[in-house]
């Protein structure tokens, strides 16, 4: 950008954020209590100042790559302003601090919620959790939609710090009856045809496991069922819908109960997880990061 972000007019920056959050210029005008013409003029002035197109005029409006930089700055600025007001005693009595976090479904279903319940809430905190695949949570940070993320990416998003949390271990499991019917034979061969369960169409874990067994393989069978909840995924595998890679902490009680079998003992798939957050001197964010890191050290593989 041609100018330092600190030189950007704050009213224009806040207006751009309002347009992105509200989705249209008219809705942003209503939220800001100004005319749509004023919103349009501020955005155009900001684009002229930066020398970049910041918004794609679609419905809803979307920020360009340069626009994401300004949006992220606007959200960080708002976070710092709220923290400063709280420290100065200018916030309303009991006004909570919002901490937005992007997290993958398996972490949300296993270890993250206990971590958040252990966070001290003085001053009061509110969590906004956004579920996304661990390979895509960093993009929400990049877009400025969240303050922190549990992600599989070790490369820090611009303006963020990164800290290793540990590895989430997945076990290859199936219902005992399903295993007898579909998984009797060389694994690379039977897994190419056996029905499998996947979280969604972006879930590549089962395919990655098969490619580890046979690098030339395209992946798991195309006969697959999509179950987009962590708990539902594990229960679908236990019910015999297909085989799948289930987080160790979810698989172990089902293995002990005989509802699942590990059809490839000694094999597993480990997914490294990282905590990325804005580089802000925010007491609330620091408190959450400490609790998350401590819980991850207990729940995840080192």
PDB file of N, CA and C in Angstrom, residues 56-113:
ATOM      1  N   UNK A  56     -14.966  -5.523  -3.981  1.00  0.00           N
ATOM      2  CA  UNK A  56     -15.627  -6.039  -5.175  1.00  0.00           C
ATOM      3  C   UNK A  56     -17.102  -5.712  -5.027  1.00  0.00           C
ATOM      4  N   UNK A  57     -17.637  -4.961  -5.970  1.00  0.00           N
ATOM      5  CA  UNK A  57     -19.020  -4.476  -5.856  1.00  0.00           C
ATOM      6  C   UNK A  57     -20.001  -5.589  -6.232  1.00  0.00           C
ATOM      7  N   UNK A  58     -19.985  -6.644  -5.459  1.00  0.00           N
ATOM      8  CA  UNK A  58     -20.902  -7.758  -5.658  1.00  0.00           C
ATOM      9  C   UNK A  58     -21.993  -7.671  -4.589  1.00  0.00           C
ATOM     10  N   UNK A  59     -22.899  -8.616  -4.595  1.00  0.00           N
ATOM     11  CA  UNK A  59     -23.920  -8.701  -3.545  1.00  0.00           C
ATOM     12  C   UNK A  59     -23.852 -10.081  -2.924  1.00  0.00           C
ATOM     13  N   UNK A  60     -23.399 -10.177  -1.662  1.00  0.00           N
ATOM     14  CA  UNK A  60     -22.909  -9.067  -0.840  1.00  0.00           C
ATOM     15  C   UNK A  60     -21.531  -8.595  -1.277  1.00  0.00           C
ATOM     16  N   UNK A  61     -21.169  -7.391  -0.835  1.00  0.00           N
ATOM     17  CA  UNK A  61     -19.864  -6.819  -1.137  1.00  0.00           C
ATOM     18  C   UNK A  61     -18.770  -7.695  -0.535  1.00  0.00           C
ATOM     19  N   UNK A  62     -17.662  -7.846  -1.236  1.00  0.00           N
ATOM     20  CA  UNK A  62     -16.539  -8.633  -0.724  1.00  0.00           C
ATOM     21  C   UNK A  62     -15.257  -7.819  -0.844  1.00  0.00           C
ATOM     22  N   UNK A  63     -14.354  -7.919   0.136  1.00  0.00           N
ATOM     23  CA  UNK A  63     -13.087  -7.193   0.043  1.00  0.00           C
ATOM     24  C   UNK A  63     -12.136  -7.866  -0.936  1.00  0.00           C
ATOM     25  N   UNK A  64     -11.350  -7.079  -1.621  1.00  0.00           N
ATOM     26  CA  UNK A  64     -10.270  -7.619  -2.434  1.00  0.00           C
ATOM     27  C   UNK A  64      -9.124  -8.010  -1.496  1.00  0.00           C
ATOM     28  N   UNK A  65      -8.044  -8.528  -2.070  1.00  0.00           N
ATOM     29  CA  UNK A  65      -6.894  -8.885  -1.240  1.00  0.00           C
ATOM     30  C   UNK A  65      -6.371  -7.660  -0.495  1.00  0.00           C
ATOM     31  N   UNK A  66      -6.300  -6.516  -1.176  1.00  0.00           N
ATOM     32  CA  UNK A  66      -5.880  -5.285  -0.502  1.00  0.00           C
ATOM     33  C   UNK A  66      -6.916  -4.841   0.515  1.00  0.00           C
ATOM     34  N   UNK A  67      -8.196  -5.044   0.178  1.00  0.00           N
ATOM     35  CA  UNK A  67      -9.256  -4.685   1.112  1.00  0.00           C
ATOM     36  C   UNK A  67      -9.195  -5.494   2.397  1.00  0.00           C
ATOM     37  N   UNK A  68      -8.780  -6.759   2.282  1.00  0.00           N
ATOM     38  CA  UNK A  68      -8.659  -7.600   3.480  1.00  0.00           C
ATOM     39  C   UNK A  68      -7.630  -7.025   4.450  1.00  0.00           C
ATOM     40  N   UNK A  69      -6.560  -6.420   3.898  1.00  0.00           N
ATOM     41  CA  UNK A  69      -5.536  -5.809   4.750  1.00  0.00           C
ATOM     42  C   UNK A  69      -6.157  -4.677   5.573  1.00  0.00           C
ATOM     43  N   UNK A  70      -6.952  -3.848   4.930  1.00  0.00           N
ATOM     44  CA  UNK A  70      -7.562  -2.713   5.622  1.00  0.00           C
ATOM     45  C   UNK A  70      -8.629  -3.195   6.599  1.00  0.00           C
ATOM     46  N   UNK A  71      -9.395  -4.201   6.209  1.00  0.00           N
ATOM     47  CA  UNK A  71     -10.424  -4.749   7.093  1.00  0.00           C
ATOM     48  C   UNK A  71      -9.778  -5.331   8.352  1.00  0.00           C
ATOM     49  N   UNK A  72      -8.690  -6.065   8.170  1.00  0.00           N
ATOM     50  CA  UNK A  72      -8.007  -6.633   9.335  1.00  0.00           C
ATOM     51  C   UNK A  72      -7.502  -5.524  10.255  1.00  0.00           C
ATOM     52  N   UNK A  73      -6.952  -4.469   9.658  1.00  0.00           N
ATOM     53  CA  UNK A  73      -6.490  -3.322  10.443  1.00  0.00           C
ATOM     54  C   UNK A  73      -7.645  -2.682  11.197  1.00  0.00           C
ATOM     55  N   UNK A  74      -8.804  -2.567  10.540  1.00  0.00           N
ATOM     56  CA  UNK A  74      -9.978  -1.950  11.170  1.00  0.00           C
ATOM     57  C   UNK A  74     -10.438  -2.766  12.367  1.00  0.00           C
ATOM     58  N   UNK A  75     -10.444  -4.082  12.229  1.00  0.00           N
ATOM     59  CA  UNK A  75     -10.883  -4.927  13.347  1.00  0.00           C
ATOM     60  C   UNK A  75      -9.885  -4.860  14.503  1.00  0.00           C
ATOM     61  N   UNK A  76      -8.596  -4.848  14.182  1.00  0.00           N
ATOM     62  CA  UNK A  76      -7.583  -4.744  15.233  1.00  0.00           C
ATOM     63  C   UNK A  76      -7.684  -3.398  15.944  1.00  0.00           C
ATOM     64  N   UNK A  77      -7.937  -2.357  15.176  1.00  0.00           N
ATOM     65  CA  UNK A  77      -8.099  -1.021  15.756  1.00  0.00           C
ATOM     66  C   UNK A  77      -9.294  -0.993  16.712  1.00  0.00           C
ATOM     67  N   UNK A  78     -10.392  -1.605  16.294  1.00  0.00           N
ATOM     68  CA  UNK A  78     -11.573  -1.646  17.144  1.00  0.00           C
ATOM     69  C   UNK A  78     -11.297  -2.435  18.426  1.00  0.00           C
ATOM     70  N   UNK A  79     -10.515  -3.518  18.296  1.00  0.00           N
ATOM     71  CA  UNK A  79     -10.170  -4.324  19.467  1.00  0.00           C
ATOM     72  C   UNK A  79      -9.325  -3.505  20.452  1.00  0.00           C
ATOM     73  N   UNK A  80      -8.336  -2.784  19.944  1.00  0.00           N
ATOM     74  CA  UNK A  80      -7.486  -1.950  20.796  1.00  0.00           C
ATOM     75  C   UNK A  80      -8.286  -0.834  21.448  1.00  0.00           C
ATOM     76  N   UNK A  81      -9.210  -0.283  20.697  1.00  0.00           N
ATOM     77  CA  UNK A  81     -10.029   0.803  21.251  1.00  0.00           C
ATOM     78  C   UNK A  81     -10.890   0.283  22.402  1.00  0.00           C
ATOM     79  N   UNK A  82     -11.492  -0.908  22.230  1.00  0.00           N
ATOM     80  CA  UNK A  82     -12.319  -1.468  23.298  1.00  0.00           C
ATOM     81  C   UNK A  82     -11.480  -1.773  24.540  1.00  0.00           C
ATOM     82  N   UNK A  83     -10.257  -2.323  24.328  1.00  0.00           N
ATOM     83  CA  UNK A  83      -9.387  -2.626  25.466  1.00  0.00           C
ATOM     84  C   UNK A  83      -8.995  -1.345  26.202  1.00  0.00           C
ATOM     85  N   UNK A  84      -8.688  -0.296  25.433  1.00  0.00           N
ATOM     86  CA  UNK A  84      -8.293   0.974  26.047  1.00  0.00           C
ATOM     87  C   UNK A  84      -9.448   1.567  26.847  1.00  0.00           C
ATOM     88  N   UNK A  85     -10.654   1.501  26.287  1.00  0.00           N
ATOM     89  CA  UNK A  85     -11.822   2.032  26.998  1.00  0.00           C
ATOM     90  C   UNK A  85     -12.055   1.270  28.300  1.00  0.00           C
ATOM     91  N   UNK A  86     -11.858  -0.060  28.237  1.00  0.00           N
ATOM     92  CA  UNK A  86     -12.053  -0.873  29.436  1.00  0.00           C
ATOM     93  C   UNK A  86     -11.040  -0.510  30.517  1.00  0.00           C
ATOM     94  N   UNK A  87      -9.766  -0.331  30.112  1.00  0.00           N
ATOM     95  CA  UNK A  87      -8.723   0.002  31.084  1.00  0.00           C
ATOM     96  C   UNK A  87      -8.927   1.392  31.673  1.00  0.00           C
ATOM     97  N   UNK A  88      -9.545   2.289  30.908  1.00  0.00           N
ATOM     98  CA  UNK A  88      -9.794   3.639  31.380  1.00  0.00           C
ATOM     99  C   UNK A  88     -11.117   3.758  32.143  1.00  0.00           C
ATOM    100  N   UNK A  89     -11.835   2.640  32.241  1.00  0.00           N
ATOM    101  CA  UNK A  89     -13.107   2.667  32.941  1.00  0.00           C
ATOM    102  C   UNK A  89     -14.202   3.355  32.161  1.00  0.00           C
ATOM    103  N   UNK A  90     -14.054   3.402  30.831  1.00  0.00           N
ATOM    104  CA  UNK A  90     -15.035   4.085  30.001  1.00  0.00           C
ATOM    105  C   UNK A  90     -16.075   3.141  29.418  1.00  0.00           C
ATOM    106  N   UNK A  91     -15.908   1.820  29.642  1.00  0.00           N
ATOM    107  CA  UNK A  91     -16.874   0.868  29.122  1.00  0.00           C
ATOM    108  C   UNK A  91     -18.097   0.845  30.020  1.00  0.00           C
ATOM    109  N   UNK A  92     -19.193   0.376  29.462  1.00  0.00           N
ATOM    110  CA  UNK A  92     -20.394   0.218  30.264  1.00  0.00           C
ATOM    111  C   UNK A  92     -20.183  -0.859  31.315  1.00  0.00           C
ATOM    112  N   UNK A  93     -20.895  -0.755  32.421  1.00  0.00           N
ATOM    113  CA  UNK A  93     -20.748  -1.717  33.505  1.00  0.00           C
ATOM    114  C   UNK A  93     -21.037  -3.121  33.005  1.00  0.00           C
ATOM    115  N   UNK A  94     -20.068  -4.014  33.194  1.00  0.00           N
ATOM    116  CA  UNK A  94     -20.257  -5.404  32.795  1.00  0.00           C
ATOM    117  C   UNK A  94     -20.205  -5.636  31.306  1.00  0.00           C
ATOM    118  N   UNK A  95     -19.788  -4.642  30.515  1.00  0.00           N
ATOM    119  CA  UNK A  95     -19.730  -4.806  29.067  1.00  0.00           C
ATOM    120  C   UNK A  95     -18.705  -5.880  28.717  1.00  0.00           C
ATOM    121  N   UNK A  96     -19.114  -6.940  28.007  1.00  0.00           N
ATOM    122  CA  UNK A  96     -18.197  -8.053  27.744  1.00  0.00           C
ATOM    123  C   UNK A  96     -17.214  -7.750  26.618  1.00  0.00           C
ATOM    124  N   UNK A  97     -16.100  -8.462  26.635  1.00  0.00           N
ATOM    125  CA  UNK A  97     -15.109  -8.390  25.580  1.00  0.00           C
ATOM    126  C   UNK A  97     -15.302  -9.587  24.658  1.00  0.00           C
ATOM    127  N   UNK A  98     -15.466  -9.346  23.376  1.00  0.00           N
ATOM    128  CA  UNK A  98     -15.688 -10.411  22.403  1.00  0.00           C
ATOM    129  C   UNK A  98     -14.348 -10.932  21.887  1.00  0.00           C
ATOM    130  N   UNK A  99     -14.166 -12.254  21.933  1.00  0.00           N
ATOM    131  CA  UNK A  99     -12.979 -12.910  21.382  1.00  0.00           C
ATOM    132  C   UNK A  99     -13.448 -13.892  20.317  1.00  0.00           C
ATOM    133  N   UNK A 100     -13.089 -13.624  19.066  1.00  0.00           N
ATOM    134  CA  UNK A 100     -13.526 -14.469  17.950  1.00  0.00           C
ATOM    135  C   UNK A 100     -12.404 -15.434  17.572  1.00  0.00           C
ATOM    136  N   UNK A 101     -12.750 -16.721  17.434  1.00  0.00           N
ATOM    137  CA  UNK A 101     -11.764 -17.771  17.192  1.00  0.00           C
ATOM    138  C   UNK A 101     -12.272 -18.685  16.080  1.00  0.00           C
ATOM    139  N   UNK A 102     -11.414 -18.997  15.123  1.00  0.00           N
ATOM    140  CA  UNK A 102     -11.707 -20.003  14.104  1.00  0.00           C
ATOM    141  C   UNK A 102     -11.094 -21.324  14.555  1.00  0.00           C
ATOM    142  N   UNK A 103     -11.871 -22.403  14.465  1.00  0.00           N
ATOM    143  CA  UNK A 103     -11.399 -23.683  14.987  1.00  0.00           C
ATOM    144  C   UNK A 103     -11.962 -24.824  14.146  1.00  0.00           C
ATOM    145  N   UNK A 104     -11.179 -25.891  14.025  1.00  0.00           N
ATOM    146  CA  UNK A 104     -11.654 -27.066  13.297  1.00  0.00           C
ATOM    147  C   UNK A 104     -12.623 -27.861  14.161  1.00  0.00           C
ATOM    148  N   UNK A 105     -13.481 -28.643  13.509  1.00  0.00           N
ATOM    149  CA  UNK A 105     -14.571 -29.325  14.205  1.00  0.00           C
ATOM    150  C   UNK A 105     -14.065 -30.312  15.248  1.00  0.00           C
ATOM    151  N   UNK A 106     -12.992 -31.050  14.942  1.00  0.00           N
ATOM    152  CA  UNK A 106     -12.523 -32.070  15.876  1.00  0.00           C
ATOM    153  C   UNK A 106     -11.950 -31.451  17.146  1.00  0.00           C
ATOM    154  N   UNK A 107     -11.249 -30.341  17.030  1.00  0.00           N
ATOM    155  CA  UNK A 107     -10.758 -29.652  18.226  1.00  0.00           C
ATOM    156  C   UNK A 107     -11.924 -29.104  19.032  1.00  0.00           C
ATOM    157  N   UNK A 108     -12.925 -28.590  18.332  1.00  0.00           N
ATOM    158  CA  UNK A 108     -14.091 -28.030  19.016  1.00  0.00           C
ATOM    159  C   UNK A 108     -14.836 -29.119  19.787  1.00  0.00           C
ATOM    160  N   UNK A 109     -14.855 -30.329  19.233  1.00  0.00           N
ATOM    161  CA  UNK A 109     -15.608 -31.417  19.849  1.00  0.00           C
ATOM    162  C   UNK A 109     -14.827 -32.135  20.945  1.00  0.00           C
ATOM    163  N   UNK A 110     -13.527 -31.875  21.048  1.00  0.00           N
ATOM    164  CA  UNK A 110     -12.726 -32.649  21.997  1.00  0.00           C
ATOM    165  C   UNK A 110     -12.087 -31.804  23.091  1.00  0.00           C
ATOM    166  N   UNK A 111     -11.152 -30.919  22.763  1.00  0.00           N
ATOM    167  CA  UNK A 111     -10.353 -30.298  23.822  1.00  0.00           C
ATOM    168  C   UNK A 111     -10.526 -28.787  23.961  1.00  0.00           C
ATOM    169  N   UNK A 112     -11.050 -28.108  22.939  1.00  0.00           N
ATOM    170  CA  UNK A 112     -11.058 -26.639  23.008  1.00  0.00           C
ATOM    171  C   UNK A 112     -12.075 -26.085  24.006  1.00  0.00           C
ATOM    172  N   UNK A 113     -13.281 -26.635  24.030  1.00  0.00           N
ATOM    173  CA  UNK A 113     -14.304 -26.091  24.930  1.00  0.00           C
ATOM    174  C   UNK A 113     -13.894 -26.177  26.397  1.00  0.00           C
TER     175      UNK A 113
END
